[in-house]
């Protein structure tokens, strides 16, 4: 059984007692018995305030939607400040930090570069370093294991809130390890402490930790969605539905112009490890193609350790583009200098005519191998 940092706070009283503490957390920051972690923490070490990331502290806001501040949390009576569009913007205001001695971070994320909880972590690190405040990370397992690395390294000119640091798409670090890496590489001088997990080994997926999955946002209702997300999230940069507005977001991919049976047959002939494709028919009740009948595929992960979501997502994207070239479209730039697909991919490969998938994946594999060596210096777990 893996114990996360929040379940070990009683062992670290000297770290918390006598300090004015704020906490950055979300609905995924739960205890082993699924209590809200901030409620447990506040009972032991009183908090001054709470901060919420994208989707809000309660996980109810949609992707990309600005999140308002909350006057008072009903469980604790604490004020909740949004770090995704509230009065704070995406940083903790200096005057807010003046009321705190330390900030505690406790969120279970997905282990994918473009899932923005880690962007919030990096921004908070910068804020704490600038203000001379302490940052304490209550660590949690890397949900997609701490070994496997996939995807290309973020190129500096494609940095954004969906790519805030030069990581690979699937980066294989816990939040605490990532914080240590950034603090060292950027020489931030952040007063950083990590409360580590116990019982976690790097090869373990979240489903093997003995912990129950708590959806971090409405778009990731099950761990099966988290498994495929590093690859199928790329469809957010296209006119193909990534399954939002269905019961299987990120596991169901399609569009009104797709022939589901033909696509499933093509994808199964690819021989991708750990995944089987079946034809799917669906009508999204929200998001892309709302109310329109669509066809596509449903991804079934048959071997989570063998499965490679980024390779799978890139292959699926290329095949749909090849099979329906006149209907397929990239998401419009809408006056922005970069396509959204480029921000997700972290590179310019999709700005013009993309390279062959084999060439792109080979380049990304080289990036992944180099990053795997780079990150090893910051491992806190075997």
Tab-separated table of C-alpha atoms in Angstrom:
chain	number	residue	atom	x	y	z
A	1	UNK	CA	0.000	0.000	0.000
A	2	UNK	CA	1.359	3.397	-0.999
A	3	UNK	CA	0.998	6.239	1.504
A	4	UNK	CA	1.035	9.696	-0.062
A	5	UNK	CA	2.474	12.784	1.581
A	6	UNK	CA	-0.922	13.911	2.872
A	7	UNK	CA	-1.247	10.630	4.793
A	8	UNK	CA	2.122	11.214	6.503
A	9	UNK	CA	1.684	14.778	7.780
A	10	UNK	CA	1.558	13.576	11.403
A	11	UNK	CA	5.196	12.497	11.054
A	12	UNK	CA	6.296	16.004	10.025
A	13	UNK	CA	4.877	18.236	12.710
A	14	UNK	CA	8.072	20.277	13.020
A	15	UNK	CA	7.745	21.200	9.355
A	16	UNK	CA	4.271	22.708	9.754
A	17	UNK	CA	3.692	23.843	13.321
A	18	UNK	CA	3.771	27.558	14.088
A	19	UNK	CA	3.641	28.628	10.416
A	20	UNK	CA	1.066	30.584	8.488
A	21	UNK	CA	0.191	28.094	5.761
A	22	UNK	CA	-1.670	28.287	2.467
A	23	UNK	CA	-2.429	25.202	0.396
A	24	UNK	CA	-2.633	24.680	-3.372
A	25	UNK	CA	-4.914	21.721	-3.925
A	26	UNK	CA	-7.757	20.287	-5.970
A	27	UNK	CA	-10.384	17.590	-5.850
A	28	UNK	CA	-7.703	14.989	-6.611
A	29	UNK	CA	-5.799	15.845	-3.413
A	30	UNK	CA	-7.430	13.193	-1.243
A	31	UNK	CA	-6.324	10.970	1.618
A	32	UNK	CA	-6.067	7.194	1.418
A	33	UNK	CA	-9.701	6.941	2.580
A	34	UNK	CA	-10.796	9.609	0.039
A	35	UNK	CA	-11.276	12.475	2.482
A	36	UNK	CA	-10.392	15.896	1.041
A	37	UNK	CA	-6.753	16.296	1.978
A	38	UNK	CA	-7.075	19.978	2.823
A	39	UNK	CA	-9.798	19.201	5.382
A	40	UNK	CA	-7.579	16.642	7.135
A	41	UNK	CA	-4.601	18.986	7.001
A	42	UNK	CA	-6.585	21.945	8.385
A	43	UNK	CA	-7.743	19.837	11.344
A	44	UNK	CA	-4.121	19.155	12.306
A	45	UNK	CA	-2.296	22.309	11.153
A	46	UNK	CA	-4.669	25.275	10.653
A	47	UNK	CA	-4.487	26.853	7.214
A	48	UNK	CA	-4.866	30.540	6.331
A	49	UNK	CA	-6.227	30.083	2.801
A	50	UNK	CA	-6.580	27.735	-0.166
A	51	UNK	CA	-5.590	28.050	-3.835
A	52	UNK	CA	-7.109	26.157	-6.763
A	53	UNK	CA	-5.643	25.336	-10.220
A	54	UNK	CA	-7.339	24.878	-13.611
A	55	UNK	CA	-10.775	23.218	-13.232
A	56	UNK	CA	-11.028	24.845	-9.798
A	57	UNK	CA	-10.364	23.373	-6.388
A	58	UNK	CA	-13.519	21.278	-6.698
A	59	UNK	CA	-12.820	20.067	-10.259
A	60	UNK	CA	-16.112	21.334	-11.687
A	61	UNK	CA	-14.888	23.932	-14.190
A	62	UNK	CA	-14.270	23.029	-17.817
A	63	UNK	CA	-10.928	22.879	-19.585
A	64	UNK	CA	-9.595	26.354	-20.332
A	65	UNK	CA	-12.414	28.135	-18.467
A	66	UNK	CA	-11.432	30.953	-16.128
A	67	UNK	CA	-12.064	29.959	-12.519
A	68	UNK	CA	-13.441	32.500	-10.063
A	69	UNK	CA	-12.324	32.907	-6.479
A	70	UNK	CA	-14.563	31.318	-3.826
A	71	UNK	CA	-15.520	33.502	-0.887
A	72	UNK	CA	-15.452	30.642	1.610
A	73	UNK	CA	-14.929	26.901	1.414
A	74	UNK	CA	-17.976	25.287	2.984
A	75	UNK	CA	-15.996	22.582	4.820
A	76	UNK	CA	-13.367	24.806	6.447
A	77	UNK	CA	-14.572	28.372	6.114
A	78	UNK	CA	-11.301	29.289	4.403
A	79	UNK	CA	-11.095	31.675	1.445
A	80	UNK	CA	-10.262	29.998	-1.882
A	81	UNK	CA	-8.208	31.927	-4.435
A	82	UNK	CA	-8.085	30.823	-8.043
A	83	UNK	CA	-4.735	30.422	-9.781
A	84	UNK	CA	-6.500	30.086	-13.123
A	85	UNK	CA	-8.181	33.365	-13.860
A	86	UNK	CA	-9.286	34.747	-10.502
A	87	UNK	CA	-7.938	37.893	-8.870
A	88	UNK	CA	-4.551	36.171	-8.519
A	89	UNK	CA	-4.295	35.432	-12.249
A	90	UNK	CA	-2.004	32.394	-12.517
A	91	UNK	CA	0.430	33.487	-9.828
A	92	UNK	CA	0.080	34.047	-6.104
A	93	UNK	CA	0.127	37.800	-5.612
A	94	UNK	CA	3.095	39.116	-3.571
A	95	UNK	CA	0.743	40.756	-1.072
A	96	UNK	CA	-0.966	37.381	-0.545
A	97	UNK	CA	2.377	35.700	0.108
A	98	UNK	CA	3.170	38.356	2.702
A	99	UNK	CA	0.403	36.820	4.841
A	100	UNK	CA	2.010	33.338	4.625
A	101	UNK	CA	5.187	31.671	5.820
A	102	UNK	CA	4.879	28.646	3.544
A	103	UNK	CA	2.755	27.222	0.738
A	104	UNK	CA	1.785	23.537	0.720
A	105	UNK	CA	1.130	21.814	-2.631
A	106	UNK	CA	-1.020	18.666	-2.717
A	107	UNK	CA	-2.480	17.607	-6.079
A	108	UNK	CA	-2.580	14.249	-7.866
A	109	UNK	CA	-1.810	15.026	-11.500
A	110	UNK	CA	-1.548	12.877	-14.636
A	111	UNK	CA	2.143	12.795	-15.489
A	112	UNK	CA	1.570	14.503	-18.851
A	113	UNK	CA	3.342	17.778	-19.663
A	114	UNK	CA	0.228	19.547	-20.922
A	115	UNK	CA	-1.948	18.764	-17.888
A	116	UNK	CA	-1.640	22.149	-16.238
A	117	UNK	CA	-1.443	21.259	-12.549
A	118	UNK	CA	2.343	21.072	-12.937
A	119	UNK	CA	2.348	24.491	-14.637
A	120	UNK	CA	0.684	25.872	-11.519
A	121	UNK	CA	3.316	24.118	-9.377
A	122	UNK	CA	6.130	25.757	-11.355
A	123	UNK	CA	4.514	29.197	-11.150
A	124	UNK	CA	4.063	28.805	-7.378
A	125	UNK	CA	7.726	27.790	-7.062
A	126	UNK	CA	8.739	31.005	-8.821
A	127	UNK	CA	6.403	33.021	-6.576
A	128	UNK	CA	7.750	31.459	-3.380
A	129	UNK	CA	11.361	31.903	-4.501
A	130	UNK	CA	10.787	35.579	-5.315
A	131	UNK	CA	9.072	36.218	-1.973
A	132	UNK	CA	11.472	34.126	0.134
A	133	UNK	CA	8.667	31.798	1.177
A	134	UNK	CA	8.906	28.064	1.766
A	135	UNK	CA	7.219	25.547	-0.549
A	136	UNK	CA	6.261	22.127	0.811
A	137	UNK	CA	5.179	19.454	-1.681
A	138	UNK	CA	3.106	16.592	-0.298
A	139	UNK	CA	4.228	14.032	-2.844
A	140	UNK	CA	2.111	11.506	-4.724
A	141	UNK	CA	3.028	8.699	-7.155
A	142	UNK	CA	3.716	9.383	-10.813
A	143	UNK	CA	0.456	7.817	-12.051
A	144	UNK	CA	1.810	6.510	-15.379
A	145	UNK	CA	4.894	5.040	-13.645
A	146	UNK	CA	8.189	6.769	-12.960
A	147	UNK	CA	10.220	4.954	-15.591
A	148	UNK	CA	8.625	5.376	-19.008
A	149	UNK	CA	9.316	8.578	-20.936
A	150	UNK	CA	7.559	9.416	-24.204
A	151	UNK	CA	7.295	12.282	-26.650
A	152	UNK	CA	9.528	15.102	-27.713
A	153	UNK	CA	11.158	17.636	-25.442
A	154	UNK	CA	9.364	20.981	-25.252
A	155	UNK	CA	11.158	23.524	-27.458
A	156	UNK	CA	11.577	26.972	-25.843
A	157	UNK	CA	9.610	28.897	-28.478
A	158	UNK	CA	6.559	26.693	-27.802
A	159	UNK	CA	6.472	27.288	-24.072
A	160	UNK	CA	2.960	28.066	-22.769
A	161	UNK	CA	0.711	27.165	-19.861
A	162	UNK	CA	0.184	23.733	-21.481
A	163	UNK	CA	3.963	23.380	-21.692
A	164	UNK	CA	5.657	25.377	-18.956
A	165	UNK	CA	9.013	23.566	-18.781
A	166	UNK	CA	11.268	21.527	-21.112
A	167	UNK	CA	9.863	18.100	-20.342
A	168	UNK	CA	8.807	15.240	-22.587
A	169	UNK	CA	5.071	14.679	-22.951
A	170	UNK	CA	5.140	11.719	-20.550
A	171	UNK	CA	7.914	12.637	-18.173
A	172	UNK	CA	7.948	9.981	-15.446
A	173	UNK	CA	8.438	12.142	-12.350
A	174	UNK	CA	6.406	12.779	-9.226
A	175	UNK	CA	5.447	16.368	-8.437
A	176	UNK	CA	8.125	16.446	-5.738
A	177	UNK	CA	10.804	15.162	-8.091
A	178	UNK	CA	9.782	17.641	-10.772
A	179	UNK	CA	9.987	20.485	-8.262
A	180	UNK	CA	13.502	19.374	-7.276
A	181	UNK	CA	14.544	19.268	-10.929
A	182	UNK	CA	13.246	22.743	-11.728
A	183	UNK	CA	14.667	24.247	-8.558
A	184	UNK	CA	18.120	22.866	-9.348
A	185	UNK	CA	18.182	23.430	-13.104
A	186	UNK	CA	16.806	26.972	-12.927
A	187	UNK	CA	18.733	27.847	-9.761
A	188	UNK	CA	15.500	29.291	-8.363
A	189	UNK	CA	16.657	29.205	-4.774
A	190	UNK	CA	13.196	28.107	-3.655
A	191	UNK	CA	13.124	26.837	-0.054
A	192	UNK	CA	11.708	23.486	-1.081
A	193	UNK	CA	10.796	20.494	1.070
A	194	UNK	CA	9.207	17.293	-0.252
A	195	UNK	CA	7.192	15.046	2.062
A	196	UNK	CA	7.728	11.749	0.228
A	197	UNK	CA	5.417	8.833	-0.400
A	198	UNK	CA	6.166	5.478	1.184
A	199	UNK	CA	5.761	2.128	-0.545
A	200	UNK	CA	5.883	3.404	-4.136
A	201	UNK	CA	8.265	1.882	-6.673
A	202	UNK	CA	8.989	3.576	-9.990
A	203	UNK	CA	7.601	0.773	-12.137
A	204	UNK	CA	4.169	0.972	-10.498
A	205	UNK	CA	1.179	2.533	-12.209
A	206	UNK	CA	-1.386	4.320	-10.062
A	207	UNK	CA	-3.699	1.297	-10.381
A	208	UNK	CA	-1.041	-0.757	-8.562
A	209	UNK	CA	-0.647	1.544	-5.555
A	210	UNK	CA	-3.671	0.387	-3.538
A	211	UNK	CA	-5.081	3.930	-3.744
A	212	UNK	CA	-8.471	4.691	-5.287
A	213	UNK	CA	-8.627	6.996	-8.313
A	214	UNK	CA	-10.213	10.390	-7.781
A	215	UNK	CA	-10.925	12.202	-11.033
A	216	UNK	CA	-8.736	15.335	-11.228
A	217	UNK	CA	-11.192	16.937	-13.661
A	218	UNK	CA	-14.435	15.993	-15.384
A	219	UNK	CA	-12.469	15.041	-18.503
A	220	UNK	CA	-10.524	12.288	-16.701
A	221	UNK	CA	-13.249	10.312	-14.916
A	222	UNK	CA	-11.355	7.011	-14.750
A	223	UNK	CA	-7.742	5.884	-14.661
A	224	UNK	CA	-8.265	4.346	-18.096
A	225	UNK	CA	-8.680	7.903	-19.423
A	226	UNK	CA	-5.448	8.955	-17.725
A	227	UNK	CA	-3.625	6.082	-19.447
A	228	UNK	CA	-4.510	7.268	-22.955
A	229	UNK	CA	-4.479	11.029	-22.292
A	230	UNK	CA	-0.791	11.736	-23.150
A	231	UNK	CA	-1.539	10.634	-26.711
A	232	UNK	CA	-5.167	11.389	-27.443
A	233	UNK	CA	-5.037	14.870	-25.911
A	234	UNK	CA	-3.289	15.844	-29.160
A	235	UNK	CA	-6.714	15.735	-30.809
A	236	UNK	CA	-7.608	18.892	-28.889
A	237	UNK	CA	-5.552	20.631	-31.586
A	238	UNK	CA	-7.762	19.288	-34.397
A	239	UNK	CA	-11.399	19.214	-35.552
A	240	UNK	CA	-11.644	15.563	-34.430
A	241	UNK	CA	-13.463	14.958	-31.150
A	242	UNK	CA	-11.274	13.759	-28.300
A	243	UNK	CA	-14.401	12.328	-26.667
A	244	UNK	CA	-15.357	15.278	-24.481
A	245	UNK	CA	-19.104	15.260	-24.023
A	246	UNK	CA	-19.218	11.453	-23.979
A	247	UNK	CA	-18.908	8.829	-21.261
A	248	UNK	CA	-15.351	8.070	-22.439
A	249	UNK	CA	-13.363	11.300	-22.855
A	250	UNK	CA	-9.929	10.726	-24.431
A	251	UNK	CA	-10.727	7.028	-24.885
A	252	UNK	CA	-13.196	7.666	-27.724
A	253	UNK	CA	-11.916	9.504	-30.798
A	254	UNK	CA	-13.919	10.415	-33.894
A	255	UNK	CA	-15.817	12.898	-36.028
A	256	UNK	CA	-18.912	13.083	-38.279
A	257	UNK	CA	-16.744	12.329	-41.335
A	258	UNK	CA	-14.992	9.224	-39.937
A	259	UNK	CA	-15.873	5.609	-40.815
A	260	UNK	CA	-15.402	3.872	-37.487
A	261	UNK	CA	-15.099	0.306	-38.792
A	262	UNK	CA	-12.516	1.315	-41.380
A	263	UNK	CA	-10.474	3.265	-38.826
A	264	UNK	CA	-10.580	0.450	-36.256
A	265	UNK	CA	-9.355	-2.025	-38.866
A	266	UNK	CA	-6.523	0.276	-39.928
A	267	UNK	CA	-5.411	0.909	-36.366
A	268	UNK	CA	-5.485	-2.759	-35.335
A	269	UNK	CA	-3.273	-3.596	-38.319
A	270	UNK	CA	-0.670	-1.170	-36.923
A	271	UNK	CA	0.161	-3.732	-34.242
A	272	UNK	CA	0.582	-1.113	-31.503
A	273	UNK	CA	1.439	-2.714	-28.155
A	274	UNK	CA	-1.087	-3.024	-25.355
A	275	UNK	CA	-4.122	-1.600	-27.150
A	276	UNK	CA	-7.086	-2.823	-29.189
A	277	UNK	CA	-9.415	-0.574	-31.202
A	278	UNK	CA	-13.136	-1.128	-31.737
A	279	UNK	CA	-15.493	0.901	-33.898
A	280	UNK	CA	-17.558	3.441	-31.966
A	281	UNK	CA	-20.633	5.557	-32.689
A	282	UNK	CA	-21.346	8.517	-30.426
A	283	UNK	CA	-23.070	11.900	-30.275
A	284	UNK	CA	-21.285	14.362	-27.964
A	285	UNK	CA	-23.582	16.264	-25.616
A	286	UNK	CA	-20.963	19.025	-25.249
A	287	UNK	CA	-17.750	20.357	-26.772
A	288	UNK	CA	-16.721	19.528	-30.362
A	289	UNK	CA	-19.491	18.253	-32.680
A	290	UNK	CA	-22.103	18.739	-29.978
A	291	UNK	CA	-25.328	17.027	-31.039
A	292	UNK	CA	-23.776	15.581	-34.212
A	293	UNK	CA	-23.593	11.807	-34.784
A	294	UNK	CA	-19.938	10.779	-34.975
A	295	UNK	CA	-18.042	7.614	-35.717
A	296	UNK	CA	-14.564	6.684	-34.631
A	297	UNK	CA	-12.750	4.285	-32.355
A	298	UNK	CA	-12.727	3.312	-28.706
A	299	UNK	CA	-9.302	2.516	-27.265
A	300	UNK	CA	-9.095	-0.562	-25.007
A	301	UNK	CA	-5.808	-0.763	-23.101
A	302	UNK	CA	-5.103	-4.489	-22.805
A	303	UNK	CA	-1.627	-4.192	-21.257
A	304	UNK	CA	-1.018	-0.919	-19.429
A	305	UNK	CA	2.722	-1.528	-19.017
A	306	UNK	CA	3.295	-2.283	-22.701
A	307	UNK	CA	0.959	0.464	-23.947
A	308	UNK	CA	2.593	3.613	-25.317
A	309	UNK	CA	-0.026	6.390	-25.378
A	310	UNK	CA	2.047	8.990	-27.255
A	311	UNK	CA	3.004	6.623	-30.078
A	312	UNK	CA	-0.609	5.469	-30.222
A	313	UNK	CA	-2.041	9.000	-30.305
A	314	UNK	CA	0.362	10.213	-32.984
A	315	UNK	CA	-0.307	7.143	-35.152
A	316	UNK	CA	-4.073	7.591	-34.795
A	317	UNK	CA	-3.845	11.279	-35.655
A	318	UNK	CA	-1.814	10.601	-38.803
A	319	UNK	CA	-4.117	7.804	-39.981
A	320	UNK	CA	-7.262	9.929	-39.622
A	321	UNK	CA	-5.561	12.760	-41.500
A	322	UNK	CA	-4.478	10.374	-44.270
A	323	UNK	CA	-7.867	8.657	-44.589
A	324	UNK	CA	-9.981	11.847	-44.583
A	325	UNK	CA	-7.616	14.575	-45.854
A	326	UNK	CA	-10.337	16.902	-47.153
A	327	UNK	CA	-12.321	16.917	-43.908
A	328	UNK	CA	-9.516	16.859	-41.348
A	329	UNK	CA	-8.455	20.256	-40.024
A	330	UNK	CA	-6.066	21.642	-37.430
A	331	UNK	CA	-7.704	23.874	-34.829
A	332	UNK	CA	-7.605	27.438	-36.224
A	333	UNK	CA	-4.944	29.787	-34.939
A	334	UNK	CA	-7.548	32.522	-34.286
A	335	UNK	CA	-4.871	35.184	-34.700
A	336	UNK	CA	-2.368	33.426	-32.445
A	337	UNK	CA	1.194	32.841	-33.661
A	338	UNK	CA	1.180	29.102	-32.927
A	339	UNK	CA	-1.293	26.359	-33.664
A	340	UNK	CA	-2.683	24.752	-30.529
A	341	UNK	CA	-1.426	21.369	-31.755
A	342	UNK	CA	2.089	22.864	-31.721
A	343	UNK	CA	1.719	23.982	-28.099
A	344	UNK	CA	0.542	20.493	-27.151
A	345	UNK	CA	3.297	18.779	-29.130
A	346	UNK	CA	5.827	21.315	-27.847
A	347	UNK	CA	7.418	21.760	-31.248
A	348	UNK	CA	6.832	23.131	-34.743
A	349	UNK	CA	6.377	19.788	-36.497
A	350	UNK	CA	2.707	20.516	-37.181
A	351	UNK	CA	2.996	24.174	-38.160
A	352	UNK	CA	3.292	23.363	-41.864
A	353	UNK	CA	3.329	19.946	-43.519
A	354	UNK	CA	4.169	17.446	-40.769
A	355	UNK	CA	7.052	15.037	-41.280
A	356	UNK	CA	6.348	11.356	-41.788
A	357	UNK	CA	5.185	9.772	-38.535
A	358	UNK	CA	8.163	7.431	-38.458
A	359	UNK	CA	10.581	10.369	-38.621
A	360	UNK	CA	8.709	12.340	-35.955
A	361	UNK	CA	8.485	9.389	-33.575
A	362	UNK	CA	12.157	8.530	-34.080
A	363	UNK	CA	13.163	12.100	-33.200
A	364	UNK	CA	10.904	12.018	-30.159
A	365	UNK	CA	12.360	8.690	-29.020
A	366	UNK	CA	15.823	10.257	-29.041
A	367	UNK	CA	14.503	13.147	-26.942
A	368	UNK	CA	12.869	10.694	-24.541
A	369	UNK	CA	16.061	8.690	-24.060
A	370	UNK	CA	18.055	11.849	-23.315
A	371	UNK	CA	15.416	13.136	-20.897
A	372	UNK	CA	15.270	9.781	-19.088
A	373	UNK	CA	18.988	10.139	-18.357
A	374	UNK	CA	18.585	13.773	-17.309
A	375	UNK	CA	15.738	13.162	-14.883
A	376	UNK	CA	17.429	10.257	-13.098
A	377	UNK	CA	19.461	12.685	-10.982
A	378	UNK	CA	16.254	13.859	-9.294
A	379	UNK	CA	14.657	10.498	-8.475
A	380	UNK	CA	13.503	10.210	-4.875
A	381	UNK	CA	12.241	6.631	-5.252
A	382	UNK	CA	13.760	3.386	-6.528
